[in-house]
């Protein structure tokens, strides 16, 4: 009897070991939200750039946010369509394209906020004789990704305004990333490259021998949107936290977006859709 009682006490004690609750905690852990972003620059640069926003969103939602850097603009679309992305940070062209597909499937993206409008530019080597867009006739132009607005569609619009089409160039190529397109001019592989003003000025400040020959008007801004399956309450919480941050939150956000965020305005993207339709006919 004494041995049986002792054995029973040992069994019960084993069931009450402090490592048992850890298993319960693990099973209740919340899956991270996936924030899918475009591969507009070197992956290491994109990762570093988005780190403050990633931390901020995690803090606001009290839930981990994991960054996914898409391998291509098309890959980002596929992540949305397959519900493998919860939040997306999209340029205007890719946003319009994805939203069109999602609305057709009755699963539209939920726009949260936008960055301020930005400008596209065309750069040449600082020692180049090219001064204007019209002088690109029979020259080589490096573009970004097909679905990049500044790196493709805005550049083609600038060519049209100068009386040219892609066929009037001696060579053009989609090099996928802004950084790659601009560096092709630095190394004289191409005569000019299309990119964003921010990237061009950053690379000039880093000492790269570049010169801007064309700037666009302000373009439709980059969008932060939620996929269709996220609750409205969550997107509203993000919207409030990004549009009306506290003083401390504003300091954190400024590390990512110094000019802050703006309310989403759908009319900006109707012009993007018209531009895409014109060049894709």
Short mmCIF file of C-alpha atoms in Angstrom, two decimals, residues 47-279:
data_model
loop_
_atom_site.label_atom_id
_atom_site.label_comp_id
_atom_site.label_asym_id
_atom_site.label_seq_id
_atom_site.Cartn_x
_atom_site.Cartn_y
_atom_site.Cartn_z
CA UNK A 47 14.34 44.49 -45.76
CA UNK A 48 16.17 47.35 -44.05
CA UNK A 49 13.76 49.96 -45.41
CA UNK A 50 10.62 48.15 -44.22
CA UNK A 51 11.90 47.13 -40.76
CA UNK A 52 10.49 50.22 -38.95
CA UNK A 53 7.05 49.79 -40.57
CA UNK A 54 7.05 46.07 -39.85
CA UNK A 55 7.77 46.73 -36.15
CA UNK A 56 5.18 49.50 -36.01
CA UNK A 57 2.40 47.36 -37.49
CA UNK A 58 3.25 44.52 -35.10
CA UNK A 59 3.05 46.89 -32.14
CA UNK A 60 -0.27 48.39 -33.22
CA UNK A 61 -1.91 45.03 -33.89
CA UNK A 62 -0.26 43.23 -30.96
CA UNK A 63 0.48 40.49 -33.43
CA UNK A 64 3.67 39.60 -35.30
CA UNK A 65 3.96 40.89 -38.88
CA UNK A 66 6.30 38.99 -41.19
CA UNK A 67 7.79 40.64 -44.26
CA UNK A 68 7.64 38.78 -47.57
CA UNK A 69 9.71 40.27 -50.39
CA UNK A 70 8.12 39.07 -53.62
CA UNK A 71 10.43 37.59 -56.25
CA UNK A 72 8.61 39.64 -58.90
CA UNK A 73 5.63 41.95 -59.24
CA UNK A 74 3.67 38.99 -60.62
CA UNK A 75 4.63 36.92 -57.57
CA UNK A 76 3.08 39.58 -55.32
CA UNK A 77 -0.19 39.30 -57.28
CA UNK A 78 -0.15 35.51 -56.90
CA UNK A 79 0.35 35.82 -53.13
CA UNK A 80 -2.80 37.95 -52.94
CA UNK A 81 -4.87 35.67 -55.17
CA UNK A 82 -3.88 32.58 -53.16
CA UNK A 83 -4.58 34.32 -49.81
CA UNK A 84 -0.95 33.90 -48.78
CA UNK A 85 -0.58 37.64 -48.16
CA UNK A 86 -2.61 39.48 -45.53
CA UNK A 87 -1.25 42.98 -46.14
CA UNK A 88 0.31 44.36 -49.32
CA UNK A 89 2.43 47.41 -50.08
CA UNK A 90 1.84 48.10 -53.76
CA UNK A 91 2.81 50.62 -56.41
CA UNK A 92 -0.08 52.12 -58.41
CA UNK A 93 0.15 49.84 -61.47
CA UNK A 94 0.26 46.58 -59.57
CA UNK A 95 -2.50 47.79 -57.23
CA UNK A 96 -4.81 48.61 -60.16
CA UNK A 97 -4.04 45.25 -61.82
CA UNK A 98 -4.63 43.22 -58.64
CA UNK A 99 -7.74 45.13 -57.63
CA UNK A 100 -9.25 44.55 -61.07
CA UNK A 101 -8.74 40.78 -60.70
CA UNK A 102 -10.03 40.73 -57.12
CA UNK A 103 -13.14 42.78 -57.89
CA UNK A 104 -13.98 40.39 -60.70
CA UNK A 105 -13.80 37.57 -58.13
CA UNK A 106 -15.83 39.71 -55.66
CA UNK A 107 -12.90 39.73 -53.23
CA UNK A 108 -11.59 43.32 -53.49
CA UNK A 109 -8.56 44.56 -51.62
CA UNK A 110 -9.27 46.95 -48.76
CA UNK A 111 -7.13 50.08 -49.21
CA UNK A 112 -5.90 51.41 -45.86
CA UNK A 113 -3.66 54.42 -46.56
CA UNK A 114 -1.28 55.73 -49.19
CA UNK A 115 2.08 57.39 -49.20
CA UNK A 116 2.26 60.94 -50.60
CA UNK A 117 2.44 61.15 -54.42
CA UNK A 118 5.91 60.68 -55.91
CA UNK A 119 7.62 61.40 -59.23
CA UNK A 120 9.20 59.22 -61.86
CA UNK A 121 12.43 60.30 -63.54
CA UNK A 122 14.67 59.34 -66.43
CA UNK A 123 18.41 59.42 -65.73
CA UNK A 124 21.50 59.37 -67.95
CA UNK A 125 25.23 59.16 -67.20
CA UNK A 126 26.51 62.52 -65.98
CA UNK A 127 28.97 62.61 -68.90
CA UNK A 128 26.28 61.84 -71.50
CA UNK A 129 25.44 64.36 -74.22
CA UNK A 130 21.72 63.55 -73.84
CA UNK A 131 19.80 66.50 -72.38
CA UNK A 132 16.15 65.83 -73.28
CA UNK A 133 13.78 62.93 -73.87
CA UNK A 134 13.65 63.66 -77.60
CA UNK A 135 17.37 62.85 -77.80
CA UNK A 136 16.66 59.26 -76.76
CA UNK A 137 15.63 58.38 -80.32
CA UNK A 138 17.78 55.43 -81.48
CA UNK A 139 19.25 55.17 -77.97
CA UNK A 140 19.12 52.40 -75.32
CA UNK A 141 16.58 52.68 -72.48
CA UNK A 142 16.59 50.50 -69.33
CA UNK A 143 13.18 49.99 -67.76
CA UNK A 144 12.27 48.45 -64.41
CA UNK A 145 9.60 45.76 -64.10
CA UNK A 146 6.72 45.63 -66.57
CA UNK A 147 4.22 46.48 -63.79
CA UNK A 148 6.32 49.34 -62.41
CA UNK A 149 4.60 52.69 -62.97
CA UNK A 150 7.65 54.97 -62.75
CA UNK A 151 9.91 52.30 -64.23
CA UNK A 152 7.70 51.57 -67.25
CA UNK A 153 4.35 53.22 -67.94
CA UNK A 154 5.30 56.75 -66.85
CA UNK A 155 8.49 56.49 -68.94
CA UNK A 156 6.51 55.41 -72.01
CA UNK A 157 4.16 58.33 -71.48
CA UNK A 158 7.19 60.65 -71.42
CA UNK A 159 8.44 59.10 -74.66
CA UNK A 160 5.04 59.70 -76.25
CA UNK A 161 5.10 63.33 -75.18
CA UNK A 162 8.48 63.60 -76.95
CA UNK A 163 6.95 62.11 -80.11
CA UNK A 164 8.38 58.61 -79.69
CA UNK A 165 7.40 55.03 -79.00
CA UNK A 166 9.44 52.06 -77.83
CA UNK A 167 10.01 51.18 -81.50
CA UNK A 168 11.98 54.42 -81.93
CA UNK A 169 14.62 53.23 -79.45
CA UNK A 170 17.57 51.17 -80.62
CA UNK A 171 17.10 48.89 -77.59
CA UNK A 172 14.97 48.66 -74.47
CA UNK A 173 14.87 46.02 -71.76
CA UNK A 174 12.93 45.32 -68.57
CA UNK A 175 15.63 44.82 -65.93
CA UNK A 176 13.03 44.18 -63.17
CA UNK A 177 14.55 46.31 -60.39
CA UNK A 178 15.05 50.06 -60.26
CA UNK A 179 18.55 49.64 -58.86
CA UNK A 180 19.54 47.31 -61.68
CA UNK A 181 18.16 49.67 -64.34
CA UNK A 182 19.99 52.68 -62.92
CA UNK A 183 23.27 50.81 -62.50
CA UNK A 184 23.08 49.78 -66.17
CA UNK A 185 23.49 53.50 -66.97
CA UNK A 186 26.34 53.88 -64.50
CA UNK A 187 28.19 51.07 -66.31
CA UNK A 188 27.23 52.48 -69.74
CA UNK A 189 25.30 49.34 -70.76
CA UNK A 190 22.28 51.60 -71.44
CA UNK A 191 22.05 55.29 -72.31
CA UNK A 192 19.14 56.10 -70.00
CA UNK A 193 17.01 54.46 -67.29
CA UNK A 194 13.54 55.01 -65.84
CA UNK A 195 13.17 55.00 -62.05
CA UNK A 196 11.68 56.97 -59.15
CA UNK A 197 12.96 60.37 -58.12
CA UNK A 198 13.71 59.10 -54.62
CA UNK A 199 15.92 56.25 -55.84
CA UNK A 200 17.68 58.48 -58.38
CA UNK A 201 18.51 61.18 -55.83
CA UNK A 202 19.67 58.62 -53.29
CA UNK A 203 22.05 57.03 -55.80
CA UNK A 204 23.34 60.44 -56.92
CA UNK A 205 24.00 61.34 -53.28
CA UNK A 206 25.96 58.09 -52.97
CA UNK A 207 28.32 59.33 -55.67
CA UNK A 208 27.00 57.52 -58.73
CA UNK A 209 27.64 59.54 -61.94
CA UNK A 210 24.02 60.20 -62.89
CA UNK A 211 21.96 63.14 -64.11
CA UNK A 212 18.18 63.56 -64.29
CA UNK A 213 16.86 64.67 -67.70
CA UNK A 214 13.12 64.26 -67.10
CA UNK A 215 10.74 64.35 -64.13
CA UNK A 216 7.08 63.38 -64.32
CA UNK A 217 4.16 65.16 -62.69
CA UNK A 218 3.21 63.71 -59.26
CA UNK A 219 2.13 60.10 -59.74
CA UNK A 220 -0.58 58.09 -58.00
CA UNK A 221 0.88 57.06 -54.64
CA UNK A 222 1.92 53.70 -53.26
CA UNK A 223 -0.88 51.88 -51.39
CA UNK A 224 -0.97 49.86 -48.19
CA UNK A 225 -3.97 47.52 -48.50
CA UNK A 226 -5.45 44.55 -46.70
CA UNK A 227 -6.50 41.37 -48.43
CA UNK A 228 -10.22 40.66 -48.57
CA UNK A 229 -10.19 38.13 -45.70
CA UNK A 230 -8.91 40.51 -43.00
CA UNK A 231 -11.62 41.85 -40.65
CA UNK A 232 -12.75 45.45 -41.14
CA UNK A 233 -12.00 46.19 -37.49
CA UNK A 234 -8.34 45.35 -38.05
CA UNK A 235 -8.01 47.52 -41.15
CA UNK A 236 -9.74 50.41 -39.37
CA UNK A 237 -7.32 50.10 -36.44
CA UNK A 238 -4.39 50.29 -38.85
CA UNK A 239 -5.90 53.25 -40.67
CA UNK A 240 -6.30 55.23 -37.44
CA UNK A 241 -2.80 54.35 -36.24
CA UNK A 242 -1.22 55.42 -39.56
CA UNK A 243 -3.25 58.57 -40.20
CA UNK A 244 -3.42 59.81 -36.60
CA UNK A 245 -0.36 58.50 -34.77
CA UNK A 246 0.57 59.68 -31.29
CA UNK A 247 3.72 61.78 -30.92
CA UNK A 248 5.77 58.69 -30.03
CA UNK A 249 4.25 56.69 -32.88
CA UNK A 250 4.94 59.53 -35.32
CA UNK A 251 8.63 59.41 -34.44
CA UNK A 252 8.71 55.68 -35.21
CA UNK A 253 6.76 56.08 -38.46
CA UNK A 254 9.05 58.87 -39.65
CA UNK A 255 11.88 56.33 -39.88
CA UNK A 256 9.93 54.68 -42.71
CA UNK A 257 7.76 57.41 -44.22
CA UNK A 258 9.06 60.87 -43.20
CA UNK A 259 6.12 62.61 -44.90
CA UNK A 260 3.55 60.41 -43.20
CA UNK A 261 0.47 58.84 -44.78
CA UNK A 262 -2.59 60.13 -46.62
CA UNK A 263 -6.19 58.88 -46.89
CA UNK A 264 -6.78 56.68 -49.91
CA UNK A 265 -8.31 58.52 -52.90
CA UNK A 266 -9.64 56.29 -55.66
CA UNK A 267 -9.57 58.94 -58.38
CA UNK A 268 -5.76 58.82 -58.49
CA UNK A 269 -5.88 55.24 -59.75
CA UNK A 270 -8.41 55.81 -62.50
CA UNK A 271 -5.73 57.77 -64.36
CA UNK A 272 -3.30 54.89 -63.84
CA UNK A 273 -5.85 52.47 -65.31
CA UNK A 274 -6.34 54.74 -68.35
CA UNK A 275 -2.57 54.90 -68.91
CA UNK A 276 -2.22 51.12 -68.65
CA UNK A 277 -5.13 50.56 -71.04
CA UNK A 278 -3.61 52.95 -73.57
CA UNK A 279 -0.26 51.16 -73.69
#
